[in-house]
mmCIF file of C-alpha atoms and ligand atoms in Angstrom:
data_model
loop_
_atom_site.group_PDB
_atom_site.id
_atom_site.type_symbol
_atom_site.label_atom_id
_atom_site.label_comp_id
_atom_site.label_asym_id
_atom_site.label_seq_id
_atom_site.Cartn_x
_atom_site.Cartn_y
_atom_site.Cartn_z
ATOM 1 C CA MET A 815 -10.034 9.753 -11.527
ATOM 2 C CA ILE A 816 -6.615 8.455 -11.578
ATOM 3 C CA GLY A 817 -7.039 6.654 -8.327
ATOM 4 C CA LEU A 818 -10.198 5.003 -9.748
ATOM 5 C CA TYR A 819 -8.404 3.852 -12.758
ATOM 6 C CA ASP A 820 -5.642 2.268 -10.686
ATOM 7 C CA ALA A 821 -8.160 0.665 -8.319
ATOM 8 C CA LEU A 822 -10.366 -0.916 -11.058
ATOM 9 C CA GLY A 823 -7.739 -1.308 -13.874
ATOM 10 C CA ARG A 824 -4.642 -2.613 -12.343
ATOM 11 C CA PRO A 825 -6.006 -5.792 -10.871
ATOM 12 C CA LEU A 826 -7.363 -6.590 -14.268
ATOM 13 C CA LEU A 827 -4.255 -5.564 -16.121
ATOM 14 C CA SER A 828 -2.155 -7.840 -14.068
ATOM 15 C CA LEU A 829 -4.049 -10.771 -15.086
ATOM 16 C CA LEU A 830 -3.576 -10.179 -18.808
ATOM 17 C CA GLU A 831 -0.544 -11.207 -20.877
ATOM 18 C CA PRO A 832 1.812 -8.260 -20.419
ATOM 19 C CA GLU A 833 1.766 -6.888 -23.925
ATOM 20 C CA ASN A 834 -2.015 -7.122 -24.177
ATOM 21 C CA ALA A 835 -2.203 -5.347 -20.767
ATOM 22 C CA HIS A 836 -0.088 -2.548 -22.259
ATOM 23 C CA HIS A 837 -2.308 -2.143 -25.245
ATOM 24 C CA LEU A 838 -5.350 -1.929 -22.936
ATOM 25 C CA ALA A 839 -3.615 0.616 -20.911
ATOM 26 C CA ILE A 840 -2.941 2.857 -23.947
ATOM 27 C CA LYS A 841 -6.456 2.437 -25.146
ATOM 28 C CA THR A 842 -7.805 3.413 -21.726
ATOM 29 C CA LEU A 843 -5.561 6.423 -21.653
ATOM 30 C CA ARG A 844 -6.794 7.469 -24.998
ATOM 31 C CA LEU A 845 -10.485 7.194 -24.001
ATOM 32 C CA ALA A 846 -10.352 8.128 -20.299
ATOM 33 C CA PRO A 847 -12.062 11.507 -19.403
ATOM 34 C CA LEU A 848 -8.850 12.718 -17.645
ATOM 35 C CA PRO A 849 -8.925 16.238 -15.902
ATOM 36 C CA ASN A 850 -6.919 18.914 -17.409
ATOM 37 C CA ARG A 851 -3.266 19.278 -16.446
ATOM 38 C CA SER A 852 -3.113 20.662 -12.984
ATOM 39 C CA GLN A 853 -0.662 23.330 -11.684
ATOM 40 C CA ASP A 854 2.452 21.852 -10.106
ATOM 41 C CA ASP A 855 3.856 23.389 -6.861
ATOM 42 C CA ALA A 856 6.354 25.983 -7.930
ATOM 43 C CA LEU A 857 9.008 24.225 -5.820
ATOM 44 C CA LEU A 858 9.001 21.344 -8.371
ATOM 45 C CA ALA A 859 9.917 23.556 -11.400
ATOM 46 C CA VAL A 860 13.152 22.631 -13.048
ATOM 47 C CA ARG A 861 14.988 24.572 -15.814
ATOM 48 C CA ALA A 862 17.185 22.292 -17.967
ATOM 49 C CA PHE A 863 18.767 22.479 -21.341
ATOM 50 C CA GLY A 864 16.620 25.543 -22.165
ATOM 51 C CA LEU A 865 13.238 24.013 -21.245
ATOM 52 C CA ASN A 866 10.966 24.836 -18.296
ATOM 53 C CA PHE A 867 9.728 21.543 -16.745
ATOM 54 C CA PRO A 868 6.793 22.103 -14.391
ATOM 55 C CA ASN A 869 8.003 19.090 -12.410
ATOM 56 C CA PRO A 870 11.030 16.671 -12.647
ATOM 57 C CA VAL A 871 9.044 13.374 -13.137
ATOM 58 C CA GLY A 872 8.962 12.158 -16.733
ATOM 59 C CA MET A 873 7.424 9.175 -18.652
ATOM 60 C CA ALA A 874 10.291 6.994 -19.869
ATOM 61 C CA ALA A 875 10.607 5.862 -23.561
ATOM 62 C CA GLY A 876 8.926 2.758 -24.392
ATOM 63 C CA PHE A 877 5.530 3.156 -22.935
ATOM 64 C CA ASP A 878 4.181 5.392 -25.708
ATOM 65 C CA LYS A 879 6.347 4.206 -28.628
ATOM 66 C CA HIS A 880 4.087 5.594 -31.307
ATOM 67 C CA ALA A 881 2.929 8.870 -29.682
ATOM 68 C CA GLU A 882 -0.602 7.672 -29.176
ATOM 69 C CA VAL A 883 -1.216 9.389 -25.765
ATOM 70 C CA PRO A 884 1.406 12.050 -24.871
ATOM 71 C CA ASP A 885 -1.235 14.519 -23.773
ATOM 72 C CA ALA A 886 -3.050 11.946 -21.599
ATOM 73 C CA LEU A 887 0.242 11.188 -19.940
ATOM 74 C CA LEU A 888 0.818 14.832 -19.274
ATOM 75 C CA ARG A 889 -2.649 15.005 -17.716
ATOM 76 C CA VAL A 890 -1.707 12.091 -15.404
ATOM 77 C CA GLY A 891 0.828 14.453 -13.941
ATOM 78 C CA PHE A 892 4.091 13.721 -15.644
ATOM 79 C CA GLY A 893 6.332 16.848 -16.095
ATOM 80 C CA PHE A 894 7.381 15.564 -19.506
ATOM 81 C CA VAL A 895 6.695 12.647 -21.712
ATOM 82 C CA GLU A 896 9.213 10.964 -24.010
ATOM 83 C CA ILE A 897 7.657 9.121 -26.899
ATOM 84 C CA GLY A 898 9.472 6.355 -28.899
ATOM 85 C CA THR A 899 11.742 4.763 -29.589
ATOM 86 C CA VAL A 900 10.903 5.639 -33.102
ATOM 87 C CA THR A 901 12.666 3.890 -36.116
ATOM 88 C CA PRO A 902 12.691 5.560 -39.629
ATOM 89 C CA LEU A 903 10.873 2.767 -41.274
ATOM 90 C CA PRO A 904 8.005 0.659 -39.658
ATOM 91 C CA GLN A 905 9.351 -2.561 -38.220
ATOM 92 C CA PRO A 906 7.508 -5.266 -36.085
ATOM 93 C CA GLY A 907 10.226 -6.007 -33.558
ATOM 94 C CA ASN A 908 10.867 -9.407 -32.141
ATOM 95 C CA PRO A 909 8.458 -12.184 -32.030
ATOM 96 C CA ARG A 910 6.101 -12.529 -29.017
ATOM 97 C CA PRO A 911 6.221 -13.203 -26.148
ATOM 98 C CA ARG A 912 8.776 -10.425 -25.661
ATOM 99 C CA LEU A 913 7.516 -8.748 -22.346
ATOM 100 C CA PHE A 914 7.658 -10.397 -19.078
ATOM 101 C CA ARG A 915 6.800 -9.360 -15.441
ATOM 102 C CA LEU A 916 8.796 -10.491 -12.409
ATOM 103 C CA PRO A 917 6.223 -9.756 -9.689
ATOM 104 C CA PRO A 918 8.148 -10.711 -6.579
ATOM 105 C CA ASP A 919 11.062 -8.476 -7.743
ATOM 106 C CA GLU A 920 8.927 -5.781 -9.284
ATOM 107 C CA GLY A 921 11.001 -6.071 -12.270
ATOM 108 C CA VAL A 922 10.204 -6.235 -16.066
ATOM 109 C CA ILE A 923 12.172 -7.911 -18.775
ATOM 110 C CA ASN A 924 11.609 -6.845 -22.461
ATOM 111 C CA ARG A 925 12.976 -7.787 -25.604
ATOM 112 C CA LEU A 926 10.629 -5.723 -27.917
ATOM 113 C CA GLY A 927 13.305 -4.934 -30.355
ATOM 114 C CA PHE A 928 12.100 -1.482 -31.411
ATOM 115 C CA ASN A 929 8.715 -2.431 -32.688
ATOM 116 C CA SER A 930 7.825 0.847 -34.446
ATOM 117 C CA GLU A 931 5.127 2.258 -36.518
ATOM 118 C CA GLY A 932 7.784 4.287 -38.313
ATOM 119 C CA ALA A 933 8.716 7.949 -38.265
ATOM 120 C CA ASP A 934 6.021 9.034 -41.016
ATOM 121 C CA ALA A 935 3.155 7.821 -38.780
ATOM 122 C CA VAL A 936 4.514 9.139 -35.355
ATOM 123 C CA LEU A 937 5.241 12.588 -37.108
ATOM 124 C CA ARG A 938 1.655 12.803 -38.380
ATOM 125 C CA ARG A 939 0.312 12.262 -34.765
ATOM 126 C CA LEU A 940 2.792 14.747 -33.146
ATOM 127 C CA ALA A 941 1.994 17.365 -35.865
ATOM 128 C CA MET A 942 -1.665 17.134 -34.898
ATOM 129 C CA ARG A 943 -0.810 18.200 -31.318
ATOM 130 C CA VAL A 944 1.364 20.983 -32.162
ATOM 131 C CA GLY A 945 0.292 24.071 -29.931
ATOM 132 C CA ALA A 946 -1.068 21.769 -27.200
ATOM 133 C CA GLY A 947 1.879 22.727 -24.901
ATOM 134 C CA GLY A 948 3.721 20.416 -22.533
ATOM 135 C CA ILE A 949 7.120 18.836 -23.027
ATOM 136 C CA VAL A 950 7.208 15.955 -25.313
ATOM 137 C CA GLY A 951 10.549 14.559 -26.164
ATOM 138 C CA VAL A 952 11.168 12.170 -29.147
ATOM 139 C CA ASN A 953 13.462 9.090 -28.579
ATOM 140 C CA VAL A 954 14.996 8.040 -31.896
ATOM 141 C CA GLY A 955 16.605 4.801 -32.881
ATOM 142 C CA ALA A 956 17.829 2.931 -35.838
ATOM 143 C CA ASN A 957 16.146 0.238 -37.985
ATOM 144 C CA LYS A 958 17.345 -3.255 -37.388
ATOM 145 C CA ASP A 959 18.411 -3.719 -41.078
ATOM 146 C CA SER A 960 19.636 -0.074 -41.614
ATOM 147 C CA ALA A 961 22.745 0.129 -43.874
ATOM 148 C CA ASP A 962 23.734 3.447 -42.097
ATOM 149 C CA ARG A 963 22.544 3.377 -38.494
ATOM 150 C CA ILE A 964 23.914 6.974 -37.737
ATOM 151 C CA ASP A 965 21.910 8.348 -40.650
ATOM 152 C CA ASP A 966 18.762 6.905 -39.074
ATOM 153 C CA TYR A 967 19.369 9.290 -35.995
ATOM 154 C CA VAL A 968 20.316 12.230 -38.225
ATOM 155 C CA ARG A 969 17.192 11.775 -40.608
ATOM 156 C CA GLN A 970 14.863 11.715 -37.703
ATOM 157 C CA ILE A 971 16.297 14.817 -35.983
ATOM 158 C CA ASP A 972 15.666 16.520 -39.368
ATOM 159 C CA MET A 973 12.060 15.245 -39.461
ATOM 160 C CA PHE A 974 10.939 15.721 -35.929
ATOM 161 C CA ALA A 975 12.670 19.063 -35.061
ATOM 162 C CA PRO A 976 9.592 21.055 -35.720
ATOM 163 C CA VAL A 977 7.530 19.007 -33.206
ATOM 164 C CA ALA A 978 9.956 17.686 -30.616
ATOM 165 C CA SER A 979 10.681 19.486 -27.337
ATOM 166 C CA TYR A 980 13.965 17.554 -27.199
ATOM 167 C CA PHE A 981 15.588 14.468 -28.655
ATOM 168 C CA THR A 982 16.984 11.422 -27.053
ATOM 169 C CA CYS A 983 19.402 9.307 -29.158
ATOM 170 C CA ASN A 984 18.884 5.761 -27.938
ATOM 171 C CA ILE A 985 22.064 3.899 -28.438
ATOM 172 C CA SER A 986 21.652 1.593 -25.559
ATOM 173 C CA SER A 987 18.754 -0.773 -26.205
ATOM 174 C CA PRO A 988 20.128 -4.249 -25.760
ATOM 175 C CA ASN A 989 17.587 -5.772 -28.059
ATOM 176 C CA THR A 990 18.642 -4.561 -31.435
ATOM 177 C CA PRO A 991 22.023 -6.595 -32.144
ATOM 178 C CA GLY A 992 24.980 -4.245 -32.298
ATOM 179 C CA LEU A 993 23.165 -1.134 -31.365
ATOM 180 C CA ARG A 994 25.063 -0.564 -28.090
ATOM 181 C CA ASP A 995 28.345 -0.617 -30.104
ATOM 182 C CA LEU A 996 27.435 3.009 -31.194
ATOM 183 C CA GLN A 997 28.468 3.770 -27.702
ATOM 184 C CA GLN A 998 32.137 2.899 -28.456
ATOM 185 C CA GLY A 999 35.159 4.826 -29.605
ATOM 186 C CA ARG A 1000 35.337 6.288 -33.060
ATOM 187 C CA VAL A 1001 31.726 5.277 -33.910
ATOM 188 C CA PHE A 1002 30.413 7.113 -30.900
ATOM 189 C CA ASP A 1003 32.500 10.172 -31.939
ATOM 190 C CA GLU A 1004 31.091 9.992 -35.467
ATOM 191 C CA LEU A 1005 27.512 9.665 -34.241
ATOM 192 C CA LEU A 1006 27.904 12.687 -31.962
ATOM 193 C CA ALA A 1007 29.429 14.720 -34.671
ATOM 194 C CA ARG A 1008 26.723 14.038 -37.258
ATOM 195 C CA VAL A 1009 23.909 14.265 -34.701
ATOM 196 C CA MET A 1010 25.237 17.670 -33.291
ATOM 197 C CA GLU A 1011 25.584 18.773 -36.872
ATOM 198 C CA ALA A 1012 21.859 18.049 -37.613
ATOM 199 C CA ARG A 1013 20.962 19.829 -34.409
ATOM 200 C CA ALA A 1014 22.739 22.917 -35.482
ATOM 201 C CA ARG A 1015 21.314 22.741 -38.931
ATOM 202 C CA MET A 1016 17.748 22.369 -37.588
ATOM 203 C CA ASN A 1017 18.208 25.119 -35.094
ATOM 204 C CA ARG A 1018 18.371 27.513 -37.848
ATOM 205 C CA LYS A 1019 14.961 26.395 -39.136
ATOM 206 C CA ALA A 1020 13.064 25.216 -36.106
ATOM 207 C CA GLY A 1021 14.656 26.934 -33.051
ATOM 208 C CA THR A 1022 16.754 25.013 -30.535
ATOM 209 C CA THR A 1023 15.825 21.416 -29.990
ATOM 210 C CA PRO A 1024 18.212 19.922 -27.326
ATOM 211 C CA VAL A 1025 19.815 16.612 -28.033
ATOM 212 C CA LEU A 1026 20.429 13.999 -25.226
ATOM 213 C CA ILE A 1027 22.240 10.692 -25.342
ATOM 214 C CA LYS A 1028 20.777 7.687 -23.558
ATOM 215 C CA ILE A 1029 23.369 5.192 -22.371
ATOM 216 C CA ALA A 1030 23.364 1.730 -20.901
ATOM 217 C CA PRO A 1031 23.946 0.975 -17.206
ATOM 218 C CA ASP A 1032 26.202 -1.890 -18.244
ATOM 219 C CA LEU A 1033 29.202 0.276 -19.525
ATOM 220 C CA THR A 1034 32.574 -0.211 -17.725
ATOM 221 C CA LEU A 1035 33.793 2.855 -15.850
ATOM 222 C CA SER A 1036 36.642 3.122 -18.507
ATOM 223 C CA GLU A 1037 33.913 3.091 -21.279
ATOM 224 C CA LEU A 1038 32.086 5.677 -19.293
ATOM 225 C CA ASP A 1039 35.160 7.959 -19.149
ATOM 226 C CA ASP A 1040 35.284 7.850 -22.991
ATOM 227 C CA VAL A 1041 31.551 8.382 -23.347
ATOM 228 C CA VAL A 1042 31.453 11.375 -21.152
ATOM 229 C CA GLY A 1043 34.765 12.755 -22.601
ATOM 230 C CA ALA A 1044 33.190 12.618 -26.116
ATOM 231 C CA ALA A 1045 29.854 13.965 -24.999
ATOM 232 C CA ARG A 1046 31.565 16.862 -23.391
ATOM 233 C CA ARG A 1047 33.749 17.485 -26.379
ATOM 234 C CA HIS A 1048 30.760 17.633 -28.764
ATOM 235 C CA ARG A 1049 28.682 19.537 -26.370
ATOM 236 C CA VAL A 1050 25.573 17.325 -26.121
ATOM 237 C CA ASP A 1051 22.579 18.965 -24.153
ATOM 238 C CA GLY A 1052 22.439 16.110 -21.686
ATOM 239 C CA MET A 1053 22.621 12.469 -20.845
ATOM 240 C CA MET A 1054 20.074 9.950 -19.643
ATOM 241 C CA ILE A 1055 21.384 7.119 -17.320
ATOM 242 C CA GLY A 1056 20.070 4.751 -18.360
ATOM 243 C CA ASN A 1057 18.422 2.058 -20.292
ATOM 244 C CA THR A 1058 17.601 -1.538 -19.105
ATOM 245 C CA THR A 1059 20.436 -3.875 -18.064
ATOM 246 C CA VAL A 1060 21.450 -7.242 -19.556
ATOM 247 C CA LEU A 1061 22.740 -8.234 -16.159
ATOM 248 C CA ARG A 1062 20.701 -10.350 -13.737
ATOM 249 C CA PRO A 1063 21.389 -9.737 -9.940
ATOM 250 C CA ALA A 1064 21.897 -13.124 -8.196
ATOM 251 C CA TRP A 1065 19.200 -12.136 -5.657
ATOM 252 C CA LEU A 1066 16.234 -12.129 -8.058
ATOM 253 C CA ARG A 1067 13.533 -14.112 -6.754
ATOM 254 C CA ASP A 1068 11.610 -14.974 -9.986
ATOM 255 C CA ARG A 1069 14.421 -17.225 -11.164
ATOM 256 C CA GLU A 1070 12.522 -18.713 -14.122
ATOM 257 C CA THR A 1071 11.579 -15.430 -15.723
ATOM 258 C CA ALA A 1072 15.084 -14.056 -15.048
ATOM 259 C CA HIS A 1073 16.496 -16.520 -17.617
ATOM 260 C CA GLU A 1074 14.372 -14.666 -20.389
ATOM 261 C CA PRO A 1075 16.819 -12.810 -22.719
ATOM 262 C CA GLY A 1076 16.273 -9.044 -22.806
ATOM 263 C CA GLY A 1077 16.661 -5.843 -20.869
ATOM 264 C CA LEU A 1078 15.841 -5.946 -17.178
ATOM 265 C CA SER A 1079 14.102 -2.804 -15.555
ATOM 266 C CA GLY A 1080 12.358 -1.846 -12.554
ATOM 267 C CA ARG A 1081 13.344 -2.248 -8.872
ATOM 268 C CA PRO A 1082 16.254 -4.764 -9.627
ATOM 269 C CA LEU A 1083 17.817 -1.978 -11.789
ATOM 270 C CA PHE A 1084 17.802 0.802 -9.248
ATOM 271 C CA ALA A 1085 21.069 0.203 -7.533
ATOM 272 C CA LEU A 1086 23.172 -0.285 -10.655
ATOM 273 C CA ALA A 1087 21.450 2.598 -12.562
ATOM 274 C CA THR A 1088 21.733 5.122 -9.507
ATOM 275 C CA ARG A 1089 25.492 4.145 -9.134
ATOM 276 C CA MET A 1090 26.138 4.681 -12.810
ATOM 277 C CA LEU A 1091 24.273 8.132 -12.739
ATOM 278 C CA ALA A 1092 26.569 9.176 -9.724
ATOM 279 C CA GLU A 1093 29.680 7.946 -11.678
ATOM 280 C CA THR A 1094 28.523 10.015 -14.700
ATOM 281 C CA TYR A 1095 27.789 13.091 -12.544
ATOM 282 C CA VAL A 1096 31.242 13.263 -11.004
ATOM 283 C CA ARG A 1097 32.732 12.968 -14.639
ATOM 284 C CA VAL A 1098 30.428 15.511 -16.234
ATOM 285 C CA GLU A 1099 31.373 18.285 -13.775
ATOM 286 C CA ASN A 1100 28.240 20.181 -14.435
ATOM 287 C CA ALA A 1101 29.036 20.403 -18.255
ATOM 288 C CA PHE A 1102 25.284 19.529 -18.971
ATOM 289 C CA PRO A 1103 22.319 18.064 -16.973
ATOM 290 C CA LEU A 1104 21.429 14.430 -16.341
ATOM 291 C CA VAL A 1105 18.261 12.566 -16.425
ATOM 292 C CA GLY A 1106 18.040 9.677 -13.921
ATOM 293 C CA VAL A 1107 16.187 6.525 -14.957
ATOM 294 C CA GLY A 1108 16.024 3.027 -13.615
ATOM 295 C CA GLY A 1109 13.978 1.519 -10.806
ATOM 296 C CA ILE A 1110 12.130 4.651 -9.439
ATOM 297 C CA ASP A 1111 9.177 3.552 -7.528
ATOM 298 C CA SER A 1112 8.708 6.045 -4.704
ATOM 299 C CA GLY A 1113 9.551 9.497 -3.350
ATOM 300 C CA GLU A 1114 12.732 8.027 -1.724
ATOM 301 C CA THR A 1115 14.095 6.470 -4.924
ATOM 302 C CA THR A 1116 13.308 9.703 -6.811
ATOM 303 C CA LEU A 1117 15.280 11.771 -4.225
ATOM 304 C CA ALA A 1118 18.121 9.172 -4.327
ATOM 305 C CA LYS A 1119 18.391 9.861 -8.063
ATOM 306 C CA ILE A 1120 18.359 13.572 -7.509
ATOM 307 C CA ARG A 1121 21.076 13.393 -4.881
ATOM 308 C CA ALA A 1122 23.063 11.089 -7.225
ATOM 309 C CA GLY A 1123 23.152 13.814 -9.830
ATOM 310 C CA ALA A 1124 19.820 13.992 -11.778
ATOM 311 C CA CYS A 1125 17.894 17.207 -12.184
ATOM 312 C CA LEU A 1126 15.030 15.284 -13.998
ATOM 313 C CA VAL A 1127 14.024 11.555 -13.675
ATOM 314 C CA GLN A 1128 11.854 9.125 -15.672
ATOM 315 C CA LEU A 1129 10.110 6.006 -14.846
ATOM 316 C CA TYR A 1130 8.189 3.241 -16.466
ATOM 317 C CA SER A 1131 8.205 -0.199 -14.829
ATOM 318 C CA ALA A 1132 7.003 0.759 -11.455
ATOM 319 C CA LEU A 1133 3.646 1.851 -13.100
ATOM 320 C CA VAL A 1134 3.028 -1.830 -13.889
ATOM 321 C CA PHE A 1135 3.155 -2.502 -10.080
ATOM 322 C CA HIS A 1136 1.889 0.704 -8.601
ATOM 323 C CA GLY A 1137 -0.374 2.499 -11.189
ATOM 324 C CA PHE A 1138 -0.356 6.046 -12.327
ATOM 325 C CA GLY A 1139 -1.306 7.321 -8.897
ATOM 326 C CA LEU A 1140 2.492 6.910 -8.147
ATOM 327 C CA VAL A 1141 3.397 10.074 -10.036
ATOM 328 C CA SER A 1142 1.226 12.240 -7.717
ATOM 329 C CA ARG A 1143 2.701 10.400 -4.658
ATOM 330 C CA ILE A 1144 6.257 11.076 -5.790
ATOM 331 C CA LYS A 1145 5.565 14.694 -6.445
ATOM 332 C CA ARG A 1146 3.955 15.141 -2.989
ATOM 333 C CA SER A 1147 6.836 13.532 -1.393
ATOM 334 C CA LEU A 1148 9.382 15.807 -3.096
ATOM 335 C CA VAL A 1149 7.467 18.823 -2.158
ATOM 336 C CA ASP A 1150 7.415 17.688 1.515
ATOM 337 C CA THR A 1151 11.168 17.087 1.367
ATOM 338 C CA LEU A 1152 11.963 20.427 -0.103
ATOM 339 C CA ARG A 1153 9.641 22.321 2.337
ATOM 340 C CA SER A 1154 10.936 20.480 5.428
ATOM 341 C CA GLY A 1155 14.548 21.082 4.604
ATOM 342 C CA GLN A 1156 13.757 24.795 3.522
ATOM 343 C CA TYR A 1157 15.278 24.104 0.082
ATOM 344 C CA ALA A 1158 14.583 26.636 -2.688
ATOM 345 C CA GLY A 1159 14.081 23.804 -5.301
ATOM 346 C CA ILE A 1160 15.382 20.496 -6.701
ATOM 347 C CA GLY A 1161 18.512 22.224 -7.883
ATOM 348 C CA ASP A 1162 19.642 22.493 -4.238
ATOM 349 C CA LEU A 1163 19.814 18.773 -3.937
ATOM 350 C CA VAL A 1164 21.211 17.689 -7.378
ATOM 351 C CA GLY A 1165 24.437 15.654 -6.935
ATOM 352 C CA ALA A 1166 24.587 16.048 -3.160
ATOM 353 C CA ASP A 1167 25.534 12.464 -2.638
ATOM 354 C CA ALA A 1168 27.326 11.704 -5.980
ATOM 355 C CA ALA A 1169 30.888 11.708 -4.640
ATOM 356 C CA ALA A 1170 29.943 9.625 -1.645
ATOM 357 C CA MET A 1171 28.115 7.150 -3.706
ATOM 358 C CA THR A 1172 31.046 6.552 -5.877
ATOM 359 C CA ALA A 1173 33.114 5.576 -2.920
ATOM 360 C CA GLU A 1174 30.698 2.724 -1.879
ATOM 361 C CA PRO A 1175 31.245 -0.872 -2.811
ATOM 362 C CA TRP A 1176 29.877 -1.721 -6.323
ATOM 363 C CA PRO A 1177 26.256 -2.699 -6.118
ATOM 364 C CA GLU A 1178 25.511 -6.438 -6.347
HETATM 365 C C1 FMN B 1976 8.506 -2.579 -21.947
HETATM 366 C C2 FMN B 1976 9.655 -1.557 -22.015
HETATM 367 C C3 FMN B 1976 9.975 -1.048 -23.243
HETATM 368 C C4 FMN B 1976 11.009 0.022 -23.397
HETATM 369 N N1 FMN B 1976 11.324 0.492 -24.536
HETATM 370 C C5 FMN B 1976 12.220 1.420 -24.679
HETATM 371 C C6 FMN B 1976 12.414 2.220 -25.945
HETATM 372 O O1 FMN B 1976 11.715 2.023 -26.824
HETATM 373 N N2 FMN B 1976 13.519 3.104 -25.958
HETATM 374 C C7 FMN B 1976 14.163 3.404 -24.857
HETATM 375 O O2 FMN B 1976 15.063 4.335 -24.923
HETATM 376 N N3 FMN B 1976 13.968 2.767 -23.573
HETATM 377 C C8 FMN B 1976 12.964 1.804 -23.570
HETATM 378 N N4 FMN B 1976 12.797 1.197 -22.292
HETATM 379 C C9 FMN B 1976 13.665 1.515 -21.112
HETATM 380 C C10 FMN B 1976 12.927 2.646 -20.289
HETATM 381 O O3 FMN B 1976 12.790 3.799 -21.003
HETATM 382 C C11 FMN B 1976 13.840 2.827 -18.987
HETATM 383 O O4 FMN B 1976 15.125 3.301 -19.502
HETATM 384 C C12 FMN B 1976 14.022 1.561 -18.271
HETATM 385 O O5 FMN B 1976 12.945 0.706 -18.319
HETATM 386 C C13 FMN B 1976 14.505 1.813 -16.884
HETATM 387 O O6 FMN B 1976 13.374 2.547 -16.047
HETATM 388 P P1 FMN B 1976 12.351 1.765 -15.174
HETATM 389 O O7 FMN B 1976 13.059 0.916 -14.297
HETATM 390 O O8 FMN B 1976 11.606 2.936 -14.424
HETATM 391 O O9 FMN B 1976 11.430 1.047 -16.075
HETATM 392 C C14 FMN B 1976 11.749 0.273 -22.238
HETATM 393 C C15 FMN B 1976 11.439 -0.251 -20.980
HETATM 394 C C16 FMN B 1976 10.413 -1.219 -20.836
HETATM 395 C C17 FMN B 1976 10.054 -1.747 -19.581
#
């Protein structure tokens, strides 16, 4: 079914304006008669921040911003789905066009700017699926015009705790001016203090809901020292590395599109994001687990993220070029690797190359 969807749908989607193609993909997932969630090989199971993941491959934030199709995405084979970014109040985001493909580079540039239907609408949808099972995380952000951005994160943790498997605080989108400043110094410290206080408050009412922090791959290493130090002090449940990059590698082939402002993702992000993941892993010293995101498009790139320090991964951009069949291909490849190396599970490989990676020349 998923193979058929890819074979018929993808050539058509690639002809459409990217944002229209995205709307059509969501609509198709909503209507497609997908098979029920299938059982994953037990070798792929991962336990992290108190949750049992059937496999380590997650749908990254930004694809299902308004929680329209989380269950369809779980049926496609993802081990977990992250919806959002959600903002407390509805907001339209930036003017279109704001989403661009770079086909020769298998990259994507977006400057959507947190288009969100708002927390109330998303909460209603998630409340309707309570009891459906599967791990569905909620990625929260701040409204562009918010007077107290930190409060936007806190309020949404309060709101979504009963329906979220975990939270991701997105403080790393490049498309909301000033948002990335939340990663800096005292402001970051205050954000973590208030967010972790909300987590503790909600724990008493709704049970434990882990809180993760999603960072930019563009931090300097000294900024990363500070971020990891604060995250460890405040005992966050995990970190995601990372979001899109504002950098443009000199070797991009689609030079014209590369000039579009926004965050770059997909294959051109892989080397930078994987290096930052390894740099984070050596600083975290197993204090909490890491989720590797950025440029995953195969079994090999997934394995590289795991060996750089991730026990879970997420992807988005590669689906534009390779379709949803990629998820099963990655899982098959991981099982083959684990079997042939006689590993007991993903955990045996997490961080195996991290130290060596941090000694390599900085990726161009
Ligand atoms: C169109 C698009 C929209 C995105 N929107 C969000 C978002 O709302 N929140 C977020 O945390 N990340 C967002 N991201 C970033 C992805 O979650 C991911 O971190 C990044 O794209 C790197 O993964 P990839 O190379 O597999 O796409 C978006 C990415 C794309 C391509």
